[in-house]
Tab-separated table of C-alpha atoms in Angstrom:
chain	number	residue	atom	x	y	z
A	87	MET	CA	17.771	10.660	16.012
A	88	LYS	CA	15.855	7.322	15.808
A	89	LEU	CA	13.728	8.670	18.360
A	90	LEU	CA	12.684	11.435	16.028
A	91	VAL	CA	12.042	8.958	12.896
A	92	VAL	CA	10.031	6.714	15.319
A	93	VAL	CA	7.756	9.446	16.372
A	94	LEU	CA	7.496	10.836	13.003
A	95	VAL	CA	6.536	7.761	11.156
A	96	LEU	CA	4.213	6.790	14.181
A	97	CYS	CA	2.316	10.116	13.663
A	98	VAL	CA	2.030	9.329	10.075
A	99	ILE	CA	0.157	6.366	10.914
A	100	ASN	CA	-2.018	7.800	13.122
A	101	ILE	CA	-3.053	10.338	10.709
A	102	THR	CA	-3.562	7.928	8.115
A	103	GLY	CA	-5.786	5.674	10.463
A	104	THR	CA	-7.978	8.875	11.126
A	105	PHE	CA	-7.969	9.892	7.359
A	106	ALA	CA	-10.449	7.734	6.223
A	107	GLN	CA	-12.952	8.844	9.208
A	108	GLY	CA	-12.207	12.412	8.508
A	109	LEU	CA	-13.084	12.182	4.964
A	110	ASN	CA	-16.021	9.578	5.483
A	111	GLU	CA	-18.016	12.393	7.530
A	112	LYS	CA	-16.704	15.619	5.449
A	113	CYS	CA	-15.715	15.289	1.876
A	114	TYR	CA	-18.589	13.520	0.491
A	115	SER	CA	-21.268	15.299	2.704
A	116	ALA	CA	-19.595	18.715	1.809
A	117	LYS	CA	-19.545	17.996	-1.820
A	118	HIS	CA	-22.892	16.528	-2.419
A	119	ASN	CA	-24.809	17.529	0.413
A	120	VAL	CA	-25.665	13.921	1.545
A	121	GLN	CA	-25.170	11.970	4.636
A	122	ILE	CA	-23.122	8.719	4.597
A	123	PRO	CA	-24.997	6.019	6.455
A	124	ASP	CA	-24.386	5.279	9.922
A	125	THR	CA	-24.817	1.443	9.506
A	126	VAL	CA	-21.261	0.960	8.512
A	127	CYS	CA	-18.487	1.144	11.068
A	128	VAL	CA	-15.171	1.711	9.199
A	129	ASP	CA	-13.206	1.200	12.605
A	130	THR	CA	-12.605	-2.303	11.566
A	131	LYS	CA	-10.604	-1.658	8.396
A	132	VAL	CA	-8.780	1.394	9.882
A	133	ARG	CA	-7.800	-0.758	12.394
A	134	LYS	CA	-6.485	-3.396	9.882
A	135	CYS	CA	-4.585	-0.472	8.005
A	136	ARG	CA	-2.864	0.591	11.088
A	137	ASN	CA	-1.729	-3.042	12.052
A	138	LYS	CA	-0.557	-3.633	8.487
A	139	MET	CA	1.542	-0.367	8.689
A	140	THR	CA	2.701	-1.135	11.965
A	141	VAL	CA	3.980	-4.334	10.909
A	142	PHE	CA	5.686	-2.536	8.111
A	143	PHE	CA	7.168	0.014	10.327
A	144	VAL	CA	8.640	-2.628	12.584
A	145	SER	CA	9.828	-4.890	10.113
A	146	VAL	CA	11.546	-2.137	8.207
A	147	LEU	CA	13.106	-0.625	11.594
A	148	PHE	CA	14.276	-4.257	12.919
A	149	THR	CA	16.034	-5.152	9.658
A	150	CYS	CA	18.294	-1.791	9.481
A	151	LEU	CA	18.810	-1.802	13.116
A	152	THR	CA	20.193	-5.111	13.119
A	153	GLN	CA	22.804	-4.159	10.476
A	154	LEU	CA	23.785	-1.099	11.887
A	155	ILE	CA	24.145	-2.637	15.713
A	156	TYR	CA	26.017	-5.608	14.075
A	157	SER	CA	28.317	-3.173	12.296
A	158	ILE	CA	29.087	-1.017	15.313
A	159	ILE	CA	29.621	-4.315	17.508
A	160	LEU	CA	32.160	-5.537	14.760
A	161	ARG	CA	34.293	-2.321	15.093
A	162	TYR	CA	34.644	-2.249	18.693
A	163	THR	CA	35.080	-6.029	19.206
A	164	ASN	CA	37.764	-6.480	16.759
A	165	GLU	CA	41.000	-4.444	16.544
A	166	ASP	CA	41.775	-6.065	12.928
A	167	PRO	CA	40.359	-3.445	10.555
A	168	LYS	CA	39.896	-6.138	7.747
A	169	ASN	CA	37.123	-7.569	9.966
A	170	TRP	CA	35.268	-4.167	10.015
A	171	ARG	CA	32.117	-3.871	7.794
A	172	LEU	CA	29.852	-1.247	7.244
A	173	PRO	CA	26.004	-1.682	7.579
A	174	PHE	CA	25.475	-1.738	3.695
A	175	GLY	CA	28.471	-2.663	1.973
A	176	MET	CA	31.868	-0.772	1.923
A	177	ILE	CA	32.593	2.622	0.501
A	178	SER	CA	35.560	2.522	-2.066
A	179	ILE	CA	36.258	6.311	-2.123
A	180	VAL	CA	36.775	6.388	1.731
A	181	ASN	CA	39.543	4.508	3.796
A	182	THR	CA	37.646	2.752	6.490
A	183	THR	CA	40.658	1.051	7.664
A	184	TYR	CA	41.140	3.523	10.298
A	185	SER	CA	39.155	5.135	13.095
A	186	PRO	CA	37.931	8.456	11.565
A	187	GLY	CA	37.359	7.338	8.139
A	188	PHE	CA	35.190	4.355	9.361
A	189	GLU	CA	32.882	6.316	11.466
A	190	ILE	CA	32.548	8.905	8.844
A	191	ALA	CA	31.280	6.298	6.435
A	192	TYR	CA	29.300	4.653	9.075
A	193	VAL	CA	27.333	8.121	9.989
A	194	TYR	CA	26.803	8.593	6.244
A	195	GLN	CA	25.216	5.505	5.850
A	196	PHE	CA	23.248	5.711	8.941
A	197	THR	CA	21.849	9.214	8.000
A	198	SER	CA	21.267	8.236	4.375
A	199	ILE	CA	19.399	4.863	5.369
A	200	ILE	CA	17.055	6.756	7.733
A	201	TYR	CA	16.117	9.349	5.217
A	202	PHE	CA	15.528	6.898	2.647
A	203	ILE	CA	13.305	4.635	4.952
A	204	THR	CA	11.102	7.580	6.374
A	205	THR	CA	10.604	8.701	2.646
A	206	CYS	CA	9.302	5.195	1.690
A	207	LEU	CA	7.334	4.630	4.869
A	208	THR	CA	5.650	7.864	4.422
A	209	SER	CA	4.660	7.607	0.626
A	210	THR	CA	3.436	3.919	0.976
A	211	ILE	CA	1.414	4.731	4.072
A	212	ILE	CA	-0.445	7.536	2.477
A	213	ILE	CA	-1.066	5.530	-0.831
A	214	THR	CA	-2.121	2.578	1.084
A	215	GLY	CA	-4.657	4.634	3.279
A	216	LEU	CA	-6.032	6.255	0.176
A	217	LEU	CA	-6.604	2.898	-1.556
A	218	ASN	CA	-8.002	1.422	1.503
A	219	PHE	CA	-10.414	4.711	1.957
A	220	ALA	CA	-11.636	3.893	-1.429
A	221	ALA	CA	-12.387	0.546	-0.714
A	222	THR	CA	-14.174	1.377	2.426
A	223	GLN	CA	-16.413	3.804	0.264
A	224	PHE	CA	-16.943	0.992	-2.166
A	225	LYS	CA	-18.309	-1.005	0.792
A	226	ILE	CA	-20.624	1.609	1.996
A	227	MET	CA	-22.198	1.742	-1.342
A	228	GLN	CA	-22.747	-2.081	-1.205
A	229	LEU	CA	-25.021	-1.589	1.950
A	230	LYS	CA	-26.775	1.483	0.668
A	231	ILE	CA	-27.963	-0.588	-2.365
A	232	LYS	CA	-29.241	-3.197	-0.387
A	233	ARG	CA	-31.299	-0.697	2.024
A	234	ILE	CA	-32.619	0.810	-1.363
A	235	LEU	CA	-33.677	-2.412	-2.192
A	236	THR	CA	-35.751	-2.926	0.954
A	237	ASN	CA	-37.396	0.674	0.091
A	238	ALA	CA	-38.209	-0.294	-2.983
A	239	ASN	CA	-40.189	-3.481	-2.003
A	240	ASN	CA	-41.935	-1.218	0.473
A	241	SER	CA	-45.184	0.019	-1.421
A	242	SER	CA	-45.532	2.632	1.345
A	243	ILE	CA	-42.771	4.453	-0.055
A	244	GLN	CA	-43.539	7.028	-2.677
A	245	TRP	CA	-41.452	6.959	-6.062
A	246	ARG	CA	-40.094	10.495	-5.720
A	247	PHE	CA	-38.249	9.169	-2.281
A	248	LEU	CA	-36.783	6.402	-4.087
A	249	LYS	CA	-35.808	8.414	-6.872
A	250	THR	CA	-33.856	10.582	-4.305
A	251	GLN	CA	-32.035	7.785	-2.980
A	252	ILE	CA	-31.229	6.488	-6.441
A	253	GLU	CA	-29.830	10.075	-7.668
A	254	GLU	CA	-27.703	9.922	-4.447
A	255	LEU	CA	-26.347	6.430	-5.191
A	256	ILE	CA	-25.163	7.728	-8.738
A	257	ARG	CA	-23.543	11.028	-7.104
A	258	TYR	CA	-21.944	8.708	-4.518
A	259	HIS	CA	-20.722	6.347	-7.058
A	260	GLU	CA	-19.101	9.306	-9.188
A	261	PHE	CA	-17.608	10.529	-6.039
A	262	ILE	CA	-15.670	7.513	-5.451
A	263	THR	CA	-14.900	7.283	-9.028
A	264	GLU	CA	-13.197	10.654	-8.843
A	265	ILE	CA	-11.126	9.868	-5.664
A	266	VAL	CA	-9.675	6.766	-7.446
A	267	GLN	CA	-8.853	8.863	-10.551
A	268	GLU	CA	-7.384	11.469	-8.474
A	269	VAL	CA	-5.283	9.037	-6.719
A	270	SER	CA	-4.056	7.388	-9.828
A	271	PHE	CA	-3.084	10.695	-11.302
A	272	MET	CA	-1.265	12.225	-8.356
A	273	TYR	CA	0.250	8.878	-7.148
A	274	GLY	CA	0.438	6.596	-10.242
A	275	ASN	CA	4.217	7.885	-11.043
A	276	MET	CA	5.169	7.693	-7.327
A	277	ILE	CA	3.845	3.948	-7.305
A	278	LEU	CA	5.803	3.307	-10.628
A	279	CYS	CA	9.078	4.584	-9.003
A	280	ASN	CA	8.087	2.234	-6.093
A	281	PHE	CA	7.889	-0.541	-8.197
A	282	MET	CA	11.188	0.130	-10.164
A	283	GLY	CA	12.858	1.215	-6.840
A	284	THR	CA	12.088	-2.384	-5.290
A	285	LEU	CA	13.229	-4.141	-8.675
A	286	CYS	CA	16.442	-2.183	-8.465
A	287	ILE	CA	16.996	-2.938	-4.701
A	288	ASN	CA	16.298	-6.644	-5.388
A	289	CYS	CA	18.752	-6.723	-8.095
A	290	VAL	CA	21.485	-5.250	-5.798
A	291	GLU	CA	20.760	-7.509	-2.803
A	292	ILE	CA	20.371	-10.610	-5.399
A	293	TYR	CA	23.695	-10.037	-6.437
A	294	ARG	CA	25.265	-9.408	-3.230
A	295	MET	CA	23.771	-12.987	-2.058
A	296	SER	CA	24.923	-14.597	-5.242
A	297	ILE	CA	28.486	-14.374	-4.594
A	298	LEU	CA	28.349	-15.342	-1.087
A	299	SER	CA	28.156	-18.780	0.339
A	300	LEU	CA	24.776	-20.169	1.743
A	301	LYS	CA	26.370	-20.840	5.136
A	302	ASP	CA	27.558	-17.165	5.397
A	303	SER	CA	25.533	-15.276	8.206
A	304	ARG	CA	25.031	-12.302	5.851
A	305	VAL	CA	22.901	-14.067	3.592
A	306	VAL	CA	20.106	-14.154	6.177
A	307	ASN	CA	20.502	-10.324	6.564
A	308	ILE	CA	20.244	-9.803	2.905
A	309	LEU	CA	17.176	-12.150	2.538
A	310	ALA	CA	15.680	-10.054	5.273
A	311	GLU	CA	16.631	-7.015	3.138
A	312	ILE	CA	14.742	-8.188	0.229
A	313	ILE	CA	11.849	-9.379	2.144
A	314	THR	CA	11.444	-5.862	3.729
A	315	GLY	CA	12.092	-4.012	0.648
A	316	SER	CA	9.231	-6.123	-1.210
A	317	PHE	CA	7.015	-5.694	1.760
A	318	HIS	CA	5.805	-2.053	0.560
A	319	THR	CA	5.127	-3.241	-2.772
A	320	MET	CA	2.969	-5.832	-1.452
A	321	LEU	CA	0.893	-3.576	0.645
A	322	ILE	CA	0.063	-1.154	-2.170
A	323	CYS	CA	-0.862	-3.936	-4.424
A	324	LYS	CA	-2.894	-5.685	-1.749
A	325	ALA	CA	-4.473	-2.125	-1.132
A	326	GLY	CA	-5.314	-1.806	-5.061
A	327	GLN	CA	-6.606	-5.340	-5.216
A	328	ASN	CA	-8.956	-4.938	-2.194
A	329	MET	CA	-10.225	-1.684	-3.781
A	330	THR	CA	-10.827	-3.299	-7.364
A	331	ASN	CA	-12.686	-6.213	-5.584
A	332	GLU	CA	-14.991	-4.059	-3.819
A	333	SER	CA	-15.877	-1.955	-6.721
A	334	GLU	CA	-16.636	-5.096	-8.561
A	335	LYS	CA	-18.875	-6.349	-6.152
A	336	ILE	CA	-21.102	-3.244	-6.266
A	337	ALA	CA	-21.952	-4.696	-9.829
A	338	GLU	CA	-22.679	-8.156	-8.392
A	339	CYS	CA	-24.861	-6.740	-5.572
A	340	ILE	CA	-27.234	-5.009	-8.079
A	341	TYR	CA	-27.344	-8.077	-9.937
A	342	GLU	CA	-28.544	-9.901	-7.278
A	343	ILE	CA	-31.632	-7.470	-6.672
A	344	ASP	CA	-34.753	-9.376	-7.632
A	345	PHE	CA	-36.580	-6.623	-9.592
A	346	VAL	CA	-40.003	-8.579	-9.948
A	347	GLY	CA	-42.675	-6.470	-8.196
A	348	THR	CA	-40.504	-3.304	-7.881
A	349	ASP	CA	-41.594	-0.111	-9.427
A	350	LEU	CA	-41.036	0.244	-13.426
A	351	ARG	CA	-39.244	3.519	-12.848
A	352	PHE	CA	-36.939	2.018	-10.084
A	353	GLN	CA	-36.011	-0.592	-12.732
A	354	LYS	CA	-35.214	1.520	-15.663
A	355	SER	CA	-33.101	4.109	-12.973
A	356	ILE	CA	-30.988	1.217	-11.537
A	357	VAL	CA	-29.923	0.213	-14.921
A	358	ILE	CA	-27.878	3.387	-15.137
A	359	LEU	CA	-25.939	2.690	-11.897
A	360	LEU	CA	-25.390	-1.050	-13.045
A	361	ARG	CA	-23.799	0.249	-16.318
A	362	ARG	CA	-21.477	2.531	-14.556
A	363	ALA	CA	-20.352	-0.226	-11.775
A	364	GLN	CA	-19.762	-2.749	-14.928
A	365	LYS	CA	-16.302	-1.373	-15.094
A	366	PRO	CA	-14.164	-1.983	-11.975
A	367	ALA	CA	-11.861	0.792	-10.323
A	368	ARG	CA	-8.205	0.015	-10.938
A	369	ILE	CA	-5.361	1.884	-10.214
A	370	LYS	CA	-2.180	2.070	-12.961
A	371	ALA	CA	1.202	2.893	-11.866
A	372	GLY	CA	2.339	5.188	-14.341
A	373	GLY	CA	-0.350	4.532	-16.716
A	374	LEU	CA	1.377	1.057	-17.509
A	375	VAL	CA	1.114	-1.253	-14.929
A	376	ASN	CA	-2.132	-2.433	-12.745
A	377	VAL	CA	-1.683	-2.236	-9.044
A	378	SER	CA	-2.879	-5.786	-8.248
A	379	THR	CA	-1.538	-8.841	-6.229
A	380	VAL	CA	-0.491	-10.113	-9.639
A	381	THR	CA	1.995	-7.401	-10.072
A	382	SER	CA	3.541	-8.249	-6.677
A	383	LEU	CA	3.867	-11.736	-7.424
A	384	HIS	CA	5.461	-10.810	-10.501
A	385	VAL	CA	7.909	-8.857	-8.905
A	386	LEU	CA	8.864	-11.554	-6.571
A	387	ARG	CA	9.200	-13.775	-9.570
A	388	LEU	CA	11.271	-11.688	-11.308
A	389	ALA	CA	13.861	-11.552	-8.247
A	390	TYR	CA	13.702	-15.215	-7.842
A	391	SER	CA	14.473	-15.536	-11.742
A	392	ALA	CA	17.488	-13.332	-11.277
A	393	PHE	CA	18.976	-15.019	-8.163
A	394	THR	CA	18.775	-18.279	-10.076
A	395	ILE	CA	20.546	-17.172	-13.207
A	396	LEU	CA	23.365	-15.358	-11.156
A	397	ARG	CA	23.902	-18.179	-8.885
A	398	ASN	CA	24.147	-20.796	-11.881
A	399	VAL	CA	26.730	-18.073	-13.411
A	400	TYR	CA	28.581	-17.814	-10.329
A	401	ASN	CA	28.923	-21.522	-9.452
A	402	LYS	CA	30.406	-21.844	-13.270
């Protein structure tokens, strides 16, 4: 079963890696009948996305497998049932002090955790891939703006060709904005559930840590679970922040254009694009919280505050 989960998640990673390339070549050209410039290579961004997802998958798998292996080692190296420990806490409704009961509870926890991990990994990879794809499109648009400026300064190029390029830029920006809106509409509630789930998991893990001594070896495992559980939120927030930054750079790229000497009609047309680019693209989780690095840091701060409060209460 472990091998099946590994193969499944790795396939999702590869599909997500090629997702941006497929949309880059087909979606925009099919909808707007234009060709995305070949001057930009998205392989670097795709490679970075794959590396992040691979690190995320390996860290989650390592954290969970160490708990599972440690639990099974205790089971077969200690004859005293009091020293037996399930990977993720004891189950009160099942008597785990004898052999069949412990194995049944172990299999239940194993299958539940694997199913939960696979679901979270798949959703995180898809959302992060979409946000990185939108950021890549904003980057492509920046280079298109710089190229059109070169054409505007070339007096041999007639206005009707410049007009076509500007109209293409405006349609291109509308296309990217539609992608961001669709991602926010389709996955906004899922991202909010991810944030809430991360907070709930951190609260449970922090409570477990607060009742243990800092010298207990289980503290290290719980800390690894907290970091791994928060990592997917950091990835989504980092991708959302990167997309917002790239969208803001479009307005900066237009501001840097030297309009002196260019066609007056070109100057009037580029103002339309400037107005559209002044509002950066943002993803909101459930329409409430911006998906940004500030949000991920806020989640970590809440987790640390909860740990401090519980530790002080327990010490008293």
